[in-house]
Short mmCIF file of C-alpha atoms and ligand atoms in Angstrom, two decimals:
data_model
loop_
_atom_site.label_atom_id
_atom_site.label_comp_id
_atom_site.label_asym_id
_atom_site.label_seq_id
_atom_site.Cartn_x
_atom_site.Cartn_y
_atom_site.Cartn_z
CA MET A 213 -9.84 -15.01 -2.74
CA SER A 214 -12.35 -12.73 -4.45
CA GLU A 215 -11.96 -11.59 -8.05
CA PRO A 216 -9.99 -8.37 -8.56
CA ARG A 217 -12.19 -5.46 -9.69
CA THR A 218 -12.21 -4.63 -13.39
CA THR A 219 -11.16 -1.40 -15.06
CA THR A 220 -14.72 -0.25 -15.49
CA GLU A 221 -15.53 -0.89 -11.84
CA SER A 222 -12.55 1.03 -10.61
CA THR A 223 -11.61 4.67 -10.83
CA ARG A 224 -8.50 4.76 -12.97
CA HIS A 225 -5.23 6.20 -11.72
CA GLY A 226 -6.12 9.89 -11.72
CA THR A 227 -8.11 9.71 -14.96
CA THR A 228 -11.82 9.18 -14.45
CA ALA A 229 -11.70 10.76 -11.03
CA GLY A 230 -9.77 13.90 -12.07
CA GLU A 231 -6.65 14.90 -10.18
CA PRO A 232 -5.25 12.23 -7.87
CA LEU A 233 -6.06 12.75 -4.20
CA LEU A 234 -2.52 11.77 -3.21
CA GLU A 235 0.55 12.07 -5.42
CA ILE A 236 3.89 10.85 -4.15
CA ASP A 237 6.58 11.86 -6.58
CA ASP A 238 10.23 10.79 -6.59
CA LEU A 239 10.25 10.48 -2.79
CA GLN A 240 13.68 9.84 -1.31
CA VAL A 241 14.09 9.01 2.37
CA HIS A 242 17.36 8.21 4.12
CA PHE A 243 18.03 6.96 7.64
CA HIS A 244 21.29 8.05 9.21
CA THR A 245 22.60 5.18 11.33
CA GLU A 246 25.92 4.33 13.00
CA GLU A 247 26.59 1.83 10.21
CA GLY A 248 25.99 4.39 7.48
CA THR A 249 23.16 6.00 5.51
CA VAL A 250 20.30 3.65 4.67
CA GLU A 251 18.70 4.70 1.38
CA ALA A 252 15.27 3.44 2.39
CA LEU A 253 13.26 5.10 -0.40
CA ASP A 254 14.91 5.82 -3.72
CA GLY A 255 12.57 7.83 -5.91
CA VAL A 256 9.21 6.33 -4.97
CA SER A 257 6.32 7.58 -7.10
CA LEU A 258 2.73 6.48 -6.47
CA SER A 259 -0.64 8.13 -6.84
CA ILE A 260 -4.14 7.44 -5.56
CA GLY A 261 -7.27 8.67 -7.31
CA ARG A 262 -10.38 9.76 -5.46
CA ASP A 263 -12.39 6.78 -4.24
CA GLU A 264 -9.58 4.49 -5.36
CA VAL A 265 -7.83 1.76 -3.38
CA LEU A 266 -4.13 1.50 -4.11
CA GLY A 267 -2.51 -1.67 -2.81
CA VAL A 268 1.20 -1.53 -2.08
CA ILE A 269 2.89 -4.91 -1.99
CA GLY A 270 6.43 -5.99 -1.25
CA GLU A 271 8.67 -7.93 1.11
CA SER A 272 9.50 -6.69 4.60
CA GLY A 273 11.97 -3.81 4.46
CA CYS A 274 11.04 -2.75 0.91
CA GLY A 275 9.84 0.69 2.04
CA LYS A 276 6.05 0.24 2.27
CA SER A 277 5.71 1.47 5.83
CA VAL A 278 8.29 4.24 5.33
CA THR A 279 6.15 5.49 2.44
CA ALA A 280 3.04 5.41 4.66
CA LEU A 281 4.74 7.12 7.60
CA SER A 282 6.21 9.78 5.29
CA THR A 283 2.70 10.53 4.06
CA MET A 284 1.42 10.77 7.62
CA GLY A 285 4.40 12.93 8.63
CA LEU A 286 5.25 10.44 11.37
CA LEU A 287 8.83 9.55 10.50
CA GLN A 288 11.10 10.27 13.42
CA SER A 289 13.77 12.75 12.39
CA PRO A 290 16.58 12.04 13.11
CA PRO A 291 17.33 9.34 12.08
CA ALA A 292 14.92 9.74 9.14
CA ASP A 293 15.61 12.43 6.57
CA VAL A 294 13.36 13.20 3.60
CA VAL A 295 16.06 14.21 1.14
CA GLY A 296 13.97 14.74 -1.96
CA GLY A 297 10.64 14.44 -3.71
CA SER A 298 7.15 15.55 -3.03
CA ILE A 299 3.94 14.36 -1.37
CA ARG A 300 0.92 16.28 -2.61
CA TYR A 301 -2.43 15.72 -0.93
CA ASP A 302 -5.48 17.29 -2.57
CA GLY A 303 -3.13 19.64 -4.45
CA GLN A 304 -1.27 20.69 -1.29
CA GLU A 305 2.44 19.92 -0.74
CA LEU A 306 2.56 18.13 2.61
CA LEU A 307 6.34 18.38 2.92
CA ASP A 308 6.10 22.21 3.03
CA LEU A 309 3.59 22.29 5.91
CA SER A 310 4.44 23.19 9.49
CA ASP A 311 3.95 20.59 12.25
CA LYS A 312 0.74 22.36 13.29
CA GLU A 313 -0.63 22.35 9.75
CA ARG A 314 0.20 18.66 9.33
CA ASN A 315 -1.47 17.86 12.64
CA GLU A 316 -4.66 19.41 11.34
CA ILE A 317 -4.71 17.04 8.36
CA ARG A 318 -3.40 13.98 10.20
CA GLY A 319 -6.15 12.23 12.14
CA ASP A 320 -8.83 14.17 10.26
CA ASP A 321 -8.48 14.12 6.45
CA ILE A 322 -5.83 11.40 6.49
CA THR A 323 -5.98 8.62 9.08
CA MET A 324 -4.10 5.39 9.55
CA ILE A 325 -4.67 1.85 10.79
CA TYR A 326 -1.58 0.06 12.03
CA GLN A 327 -0.66 -3.61 12.01
CA ASP A 328 -0.93 -4.27 15.71
CA PRO A 329 -4.20 -2.99 17.20
CA MET A 330 -2.75 -3.10 20.72
CA SER A 331 -0.03 -0.61 19.82
CA SER A 332 -2.70 1.80 18.51
CA LEU A 333 -4.77 1.66 21.70
CA ASN A 334 -3.82 3.14 25.05
CA PRO A 335 -4.37 0.40 27.66
CA VAL A 336 -5.25 2.88 30.44
CA LEU A 337 -7.92 4.81 28.52
CA SER A 338 -11.45 3.56 27.93
CA ILE A 339 -12.56 2.58 24.43
CA GLY A 340 -15.07 5.44 24.47
CA HIS A 341 -12.39 7.99 25.35
CA GLN A 342 -10.17 6.82 22.51
CA VAL A 343 -12.85 6.61 19.83
CA LYS A 344 -14.18 10.08 20.69
CA GLU A 345 -10.72 11.68 20.78
CA PRO A 346 -10.23 12.38 17.02
CA LEU A 347 -13.65 14.07 16.86
CA LEU A 348 -13.00 16.22 19.92
CA ALA A 349 -9.56 17.18 18.53
CA HIS A 350 -10.72 18.09 15.03
CA ARG A 351 -14.35 19.16 15.32
CA ASP A 352 -16.22 21.83 17.23
CA ILE A 353 -18.44 19.29 18.95
CA SER A 354 -19.73 18.62 22.48
CA ASP A 355 -18.73 15.56 24.47
CA GLU A 356 -22.32 14.25 24.26
CA GLU A 357 -22.36 14.55 20.46
CA ALA A 358 -18.93 12.86 20.24
CA HIS A 359 -20.18 10.07 22.52
CA GLU A 360 -23.24 9.51 20.35
CA ARG A 361 -21.13 9.42 17.18
CA ALA A 362 -18.60 7.05 18.78
CA VAL A 363 -21.37 4.60 19.67
CA GLU A 364 -22.64 4.79 16.07
CA MET A 365 -19.13 4.09 14.74
CA LEU A 366 -18.58 1.12 17.05
CA ASP A 367 -21.90 -0.19 15.86
CA ALA A 368 -20.93 0.45 12.20
CA VAL A 369 -17.76 -1.63 12.56
CA GLY A 370 -19.81 -4.57 13.77
CA LEU A 371 -19.24 -4.39 17.53
CA ALA A 372 -22.28 -5.53 19.49
CA ASP A 373 -23.45 -3.67 22.60
CA ALA A 374 -21.49 -0.57 21.60
CA GLU A 375 -22.83 1.57 24.47
CA ARG A 376 -21.41 -0.86 27.03
CA LEU A 377 -18.09 -1.15 25.14
CA MET A 378 -17.53 2.59 25.53
CA ASP A 379 -16.65 1.97 29.20
CA GLU A 380 -14.43 -1.07 28.57
CA TYR A 381 -10.61 -1.04 28.34
CA PRO A 382 -8.59 -2.59 25.48
CA ASP A 383 -7.43 -5.62 27.48
CA ALA A 384 -11.06 -6.77 27.82
CA LEU A 385 -11.35 -7.15 24.03
CA SER A 386 -10.16 -9.86 21.62
CA GLY A 387 -7.64 -9.03 18.85
CA GLY A 388 -10.40 -8.81 16.23
CA MET A 389 -12.52 -6.53 18.42
CA ARG A 390 -9.53 -4.26 19.07
CA GLN A 391 -8.86 -3.93 15.36
CA ARG A 392 -12.53 -3.00 14.83
CA VAL A 393 -12.13 -0.31 17.49
CA VAL A 394 -9.01 0.98 15.72
CA ILE A 395 -10.97 1.10 12.44
CA ALA A 396 -13.75 3.02 14.20
CA MET A 397 -11.16 5.52 15.49
CA ALA A 398 -9.69 5.90 12.01
CA LEU A 399 -13.04 6.47 10.33
CA ILE A 400 -14.89 8.60 12.88
CA THR A 401 -13.73 11.84 11.23
CA GLU A 402 -14.80 10.47 7.82
CA PRO A 403 -11.32 10.86 6.30
CA LYS A 404 -10.77 11.30 2.58
CA LEU A 405 -7.72 9.05 2.71
CA LEU A 406 -7.24 5.98 4.90
CA ILE A 407 -3.79 4.41 5.15
CA ALA A 408 -4.01 0.78 6.26
CA ASP A 409 -0.58 -0.67 7.04
CA GLU A 410 -0.82 -4.47 7.22
CA PRO A 411 -4.13 -4.15 9.12
CA THR A 412 -4.81 -7.87 9.24
CA THR A 413 -1.34 -9.34 9.68
CA ALA A 414 -1.58 -9.70 13.47
CA LEU A 415 -4.98 -11.46 13.27
CA ASP A 416 -5.86 -15.09 12.72
CA VAL A 417 -7.18 -16.11 9.31
CA THR A 418 -10.89 -16.10 10.20
CA ILE A 419 -10.76 -12.67 11.81
CA GLN A 420 -8.59 -11.44 8.94
CA ALA A 421 -11.34 -12.34 6.46
CA GLN A 422 -13.95 -10.54 8.59
CA ILE A 423 -11.81 -7.40 8.83
CA MET A 424 -11.19 -7.41 5.06
CA ASP A 425 -14.95 -7.67 4.42
CA LEU A 426 -15.53 -4.83 6.86
CA LEU A 427 -12.90 -2.58 5.25
CA THR A 428 -14.30 -3.32 1.79
CA ASP A 429 -17.83 -2.36 2.91
CA LEU A 430 -16.73 0.73 4.83
CA ARG A 431 -14.54 1.95 2.00
CA GLU A 432 -17.61 2.02 -0.25
CA GLU A 433 -19.91 3.48 2.40
CA PHE A 434 -17.48 6.29 3.27
CA GLU A 435 -16.36 6.81 -0.36
CA MET A 436 -12.77 7.22 0.75
CA SER A 437 -9.49 6.54 -0.96
CA VAL A 438 -7.32 3.89 0.63
CA LEU A 439 -3.60 3.19 0.61
CA PHE A 440 -3.57 -0.48 1.58
CA ILE A 441 -0.19 -1.96 2.45
CA SER A 442 0.50 -5.67 2.70
CA HIS A 443 3.16 -8.28 2.04
CA ASP A 444 0.32 -10.61 0.99
CA LEU A 445 -0.81 -10.34 -2.62
CA ALA A 446 -3.90 -12.48 -1.96
CA VAL A 447 -5.05 -10.02 0.74
CA ILE A 448 -4.40 -6.95 -1.44
CA SER A 449 -6.27 -8.45 -4.37
CA GLU A 450 -9.45 -8.52 -2.28
CA ILE A 451 -9.65 -4.76 -1.96
CA ALA A 452 -7.31 -2.93 -4.34
CA ASP A 453 -8.18 -1.31 -7.66
CA ARG A 454 -4.55 -0.72 -8.51
CA VAL A 455 -1.32 -2.03 -7.10
CA GLY A 456 2.17 -0.66 -6.71
CA VAL A 457 4.87 -3.30 -6.31
CA MET A 458 7.80 -2.18 -4.19
CA TYR A 459 11.25 -3.72 -4.03
CA ALA A 460 14.20 -2.48 -1.95
CA GLY A 461 12.94 1.09 -1.66
CA THR A 462 11.75 1.48 -5.25
CA VAL A 463 8.47 0.97 -7.12
CA VAL A 464 9.09 -1.68 -9.78
CA GLU A 465 5.58 -2.00 -11.24
CA ASP A 466 2.31 -0.04 -11.07
CA CYS A 467 -0.83 -1.33 -12.75
CA GLU A 468 -4.43 -2.33 -12.28
CA MET A 469 -4.99 -5.21 -9.88
CA ARG A 470 -6.34 -7.51 -12.57
CA THR A 471 -3.41 -6.76 -14.88
CA LEU A 472 -1.00 -7.79 -12.17
CA PHE A 473 -2.41 -11.31 -12.30
CA GLU A 474 -3.10 -11.48 -16.03
CA ALA A 475 -0.01 -9.80 -17.48
CA PRO A 476 2.60 -8.94 -14.88
CA LEU A 477 5.73 -7.54 -16.48
CA HIS A 478 8.45 -7.16 -13.88
CA PRO A 479 10.35 -10.38 -13.07
CA TYR A 480 9.87 -9.69 -9.34
CA THR A 481 6.12 -9.24 -9.75
CA ARG A 482 5.92 -12.44 -11.74
CA LYS A 483 7.71 -14.29 -8.98
CA LEU A 484 5.37 -12.77 -6.39
CA ALA A 485 2.29 -13.84 -8.37
CA GLU A 486 3.76 -17.34 -8.70
CA SER A 487 4.29 -17.62 -4.98
CA ILE A 488 0.56 -17.52 -4.17
CA PRO A 489 -0.43 -21.10 -3.22
CA SER A 490 -2.94 -22.64 -5.61
CA LEU A 491 -5.70 -25.11 -4.79
CA GLU A 492 -5.43 -26.54 -8.31
CA THR A 493 -1.76 -27.53 -8.32
CA ARG A 494 -0.24 -29.84 -5.73
CA SER A 495 3.26 -29.12 -4.56
CA ASP A 496 5.33 -30.20 -1.59
CA ARG A 497 7.08 -26.85 -1.43
CA LEU A 498 5.80 -23.33 -1.92
CA PRO A 499 7.68 -21.37 -4.61
CA THR A 500 10.18 -18.88 -3.20
CA ILE A 501 12.35 -16.12 -4.64
CA GLU A 502 15.98 -17.12 -4.27
CA GLY A 503 18.44 -14.72 -2.69
CA THR A 504 17.89 -11.80 -0.38
CA VAL A 505 16.99 -8.13 -0.66
CA PRO A 506 20.20 -6.04 -1.08
CA GLU A 507 21.58 -3.91 1.74
CA LEU A 508 20.26 -0.38 1.44
CA ILE A 509 23.53 1.07 2.75
CA ASN A 510 25.39 1.46 -0.56
CA PRO A 511 22.63 -0.24 -2.60
CA PRO A 512 23.35 -1.50 -6.14
CA SER A 513 23.72 1.33 -8.64
CA GLY A 514 21.66 -0.41 -11.32
CA CYS A 515 18.52 -2.50 -10.83
CA ARG A 516 18.12 -3.43 -7.17
CA PHE A 517 16.62 -6.82 -8.16
CA ALA A 518 19.58 -7.77 -10.38
CA SER A 519 21.18 -10.27 -7.97
CA ARG A 520 17.94 -12.31 -7.81
CA CYS A 521 16.53 -11.78 -11.26
CA PRO A 522 15.83 -14.90 -13.34
CA GLN A 523 15.71 -12.73 -16.48
CA TYR A 524 18.89 -10.71 -15.92
CA ILE A 525 20.09 -9.43 -19.28
CA GLY A 526 23.60 -8.20 -18.61
CA ASP A 527 25.62 -5.14 -17.67
CA VAL A 528 22.78 -2.70 -18.19
CA CYS A 529 20.98 -4.31 -15.23
CA ASP A 530 24.01 -3.77 -12.97
CA THR A 531 24.87 -0.26 -14.03
CA VAL A 532 21.73 1.62 -15.05
CA GLU A 533 18.78 2.13 -12.74
CA PRO A 534 15.70 1.27 -14.81
CA PRO A 535 13.11 4.09 -14.77
CA LEU A 536 9.46 3.40 -13.92
CA GLU A 537 7.66 3.98 -17.20
CA THR A 538 5.07 2.60 -19.59
CA PRO A 539 6.70 0.36 -22.23
CA PRO A 540 6.28 1.91 -25.71
CA GLU A 541 4.30 -1.15 -26.84
CA LEU A 542 1.58 -0.42 -24.29
CA GLY A 543 0.82 3.00 -25.81
CA THR A 544 -1.37 5.10 -23.53
CA SER A 545 -1.81 2.39 -20.91
CA ASP A 546 -1.06 3.41 -17.35
CA HIS A 547 0.81 0.17 -16.71
CA GLU A 548 4.31 1.15 -15.62
CA VAL A 549 7.33 -1.05 -15.02
CA ALA A 550 10.95 -0.43 -14.07
CA CYS A 551 12.91 -3.05 -16.00
CA HIS A 552 15.36 -2.95 -18.91
CA LEU A 553 13.51 -5.78 -20.62
CA TYR A 554 11.05 -3.15 -21.82
CA ASP A 555 13.23 -0.13 -22.56
CA ASN A 556 15.16 0.90 -25.62
CA GLN A 557 17.67 -1.90 -25.14
CA ARG A 558 14.86 -4.28 -25.96
CA GLU A 559 16.02 -5.04 -29.52
CA GLU A 560 18.81 -7.15 -28.05
CA ASN A 561 16.43 -8.88 -25.65
CA PRO A 562 13.56 -11.31 -25.90
CA PRO A 563 10.54 -9.30 -27.12
CA TRP A 564 8.54 -9.97 -23.97
CA PRO A 565 9.45 -12.00 -20.93
CA ILE A 566 8.82 -15.69 -20.98
CA GLU A 567 5.87 -16.60 -18.83
CA ALA A 568 7.05 -17.92 -15.50
CA GLY A 569 6.91 -21.70 -15.45
CA SER A 570 6.34 -22.09 -19.18
CA ASP A 571 8.04 -21.58 -22.55
CA GLU A 572 5.30 -19.32 -23.85
CA THR A 573 5.97 -15.73 -24.76
CA VAL A 574 3.50 -13.46 -23.00
CA ARG A 575 2.13 -10.35 -24.59
CA PRO A 576 -0.29 -8.07 -22.82
CA GLU A 577 -3.60 -7.74 -24.64
CA GLY A 578 -3.50 -5.27 -27.52
CA VAL A 579 0.26 -5.45 -28.03
CA ASP A 580 1.34 -6.50 -31.51
CA ASP A 581 4.13 -8.98 -32.02
CA ALA A 582 7.47 -7.23 -32.52
FE1 SF4 B 101 15.93 -8.24 -14.16
FE2 SF4 B 101 17.43 -6.49 -15.48
FE3 SF4 B 101 14.80 -6.16 -15.37
FE4 SF4 B 101 16.30 -5.78 -13.21
S1 SF4 B 101 16.36 -4.58 -15.09
S2 SF4 B 101 14.38 -6.87 -13.30
S3 SF4 B 101 17.85 -7.36 -13.47
S4 SF4 B 101 15.89 -7.84 -16.37
#
């Protein structure tokens, strides 16, 4: 696993790079099902600066993909219903746009890579046809020019003999080659924002490492912002500048990648960080988080992590939804957490959470003892 990038290497959360490129604010998405209304997203707020990679981490069903599909405008409605909030891209409210206006942005300024490359490729169309398609749809360009650019892109994503590949069909390619083709399709319009939803999950470990290296290189070459979604913290740490931790349709922590490892605050984040296998410590069993994610039909009215939280502090956790905010002790930091351990109730609580697996009290750098 490579070292997370430092503050100075990264563009900070809408600060050094000016206005964020993408701002998701208090997004609420419901799904109307026969069993009832699933409150899939409950006030999700995330932002991505220009040339920044935001990792979004969380267990299956926590709302990562719903957030991505909402941004792309690809949620099927019904059953999905965006009941509140805002998604601003480059200062423009996406939720107010017509289908035609969203189509112009989708596949051009904002593109997406999905988990399973086979589901992104049409088996009856040639690779060349599919890689050229976004350019022909969004640019005033001849077929010859699109062909030339498609060959360059296939070459740029590390596919040998790109000219010959243009005439091949997806079933002639390995899983890794298909995902490279999908990346070429996503980048051929030189998008400002790439959404990568578990782009390596369907690949074996060796190919996964190659694809991560490729995405890291291309992200720098194309100077694009990336929303990188994964359930795997080790994978996210290879590419992300910042990370948003999602749990049961909410964002529970938002901070720089390095901070997440050095001073995670939310009990769920701490458990996630603990669950990464270490080469230094031997153990017969990998650490797990006991319990299960709550049902999102009639979800808990307080903290959604309360039933699994090792640092549960009482009624306030069950009854009051903790807001995502910077603890007062962190001053102007942009480290945000949604947990009552850090809010005004704190006088009754331990000053800072006990470090997982030890009896030490952890204080983020620069925070005085209370
Ligand atoms: Fe745990 Fe309470 Fe914090 Fe939720 S609000 S994470 S239950 S301490």
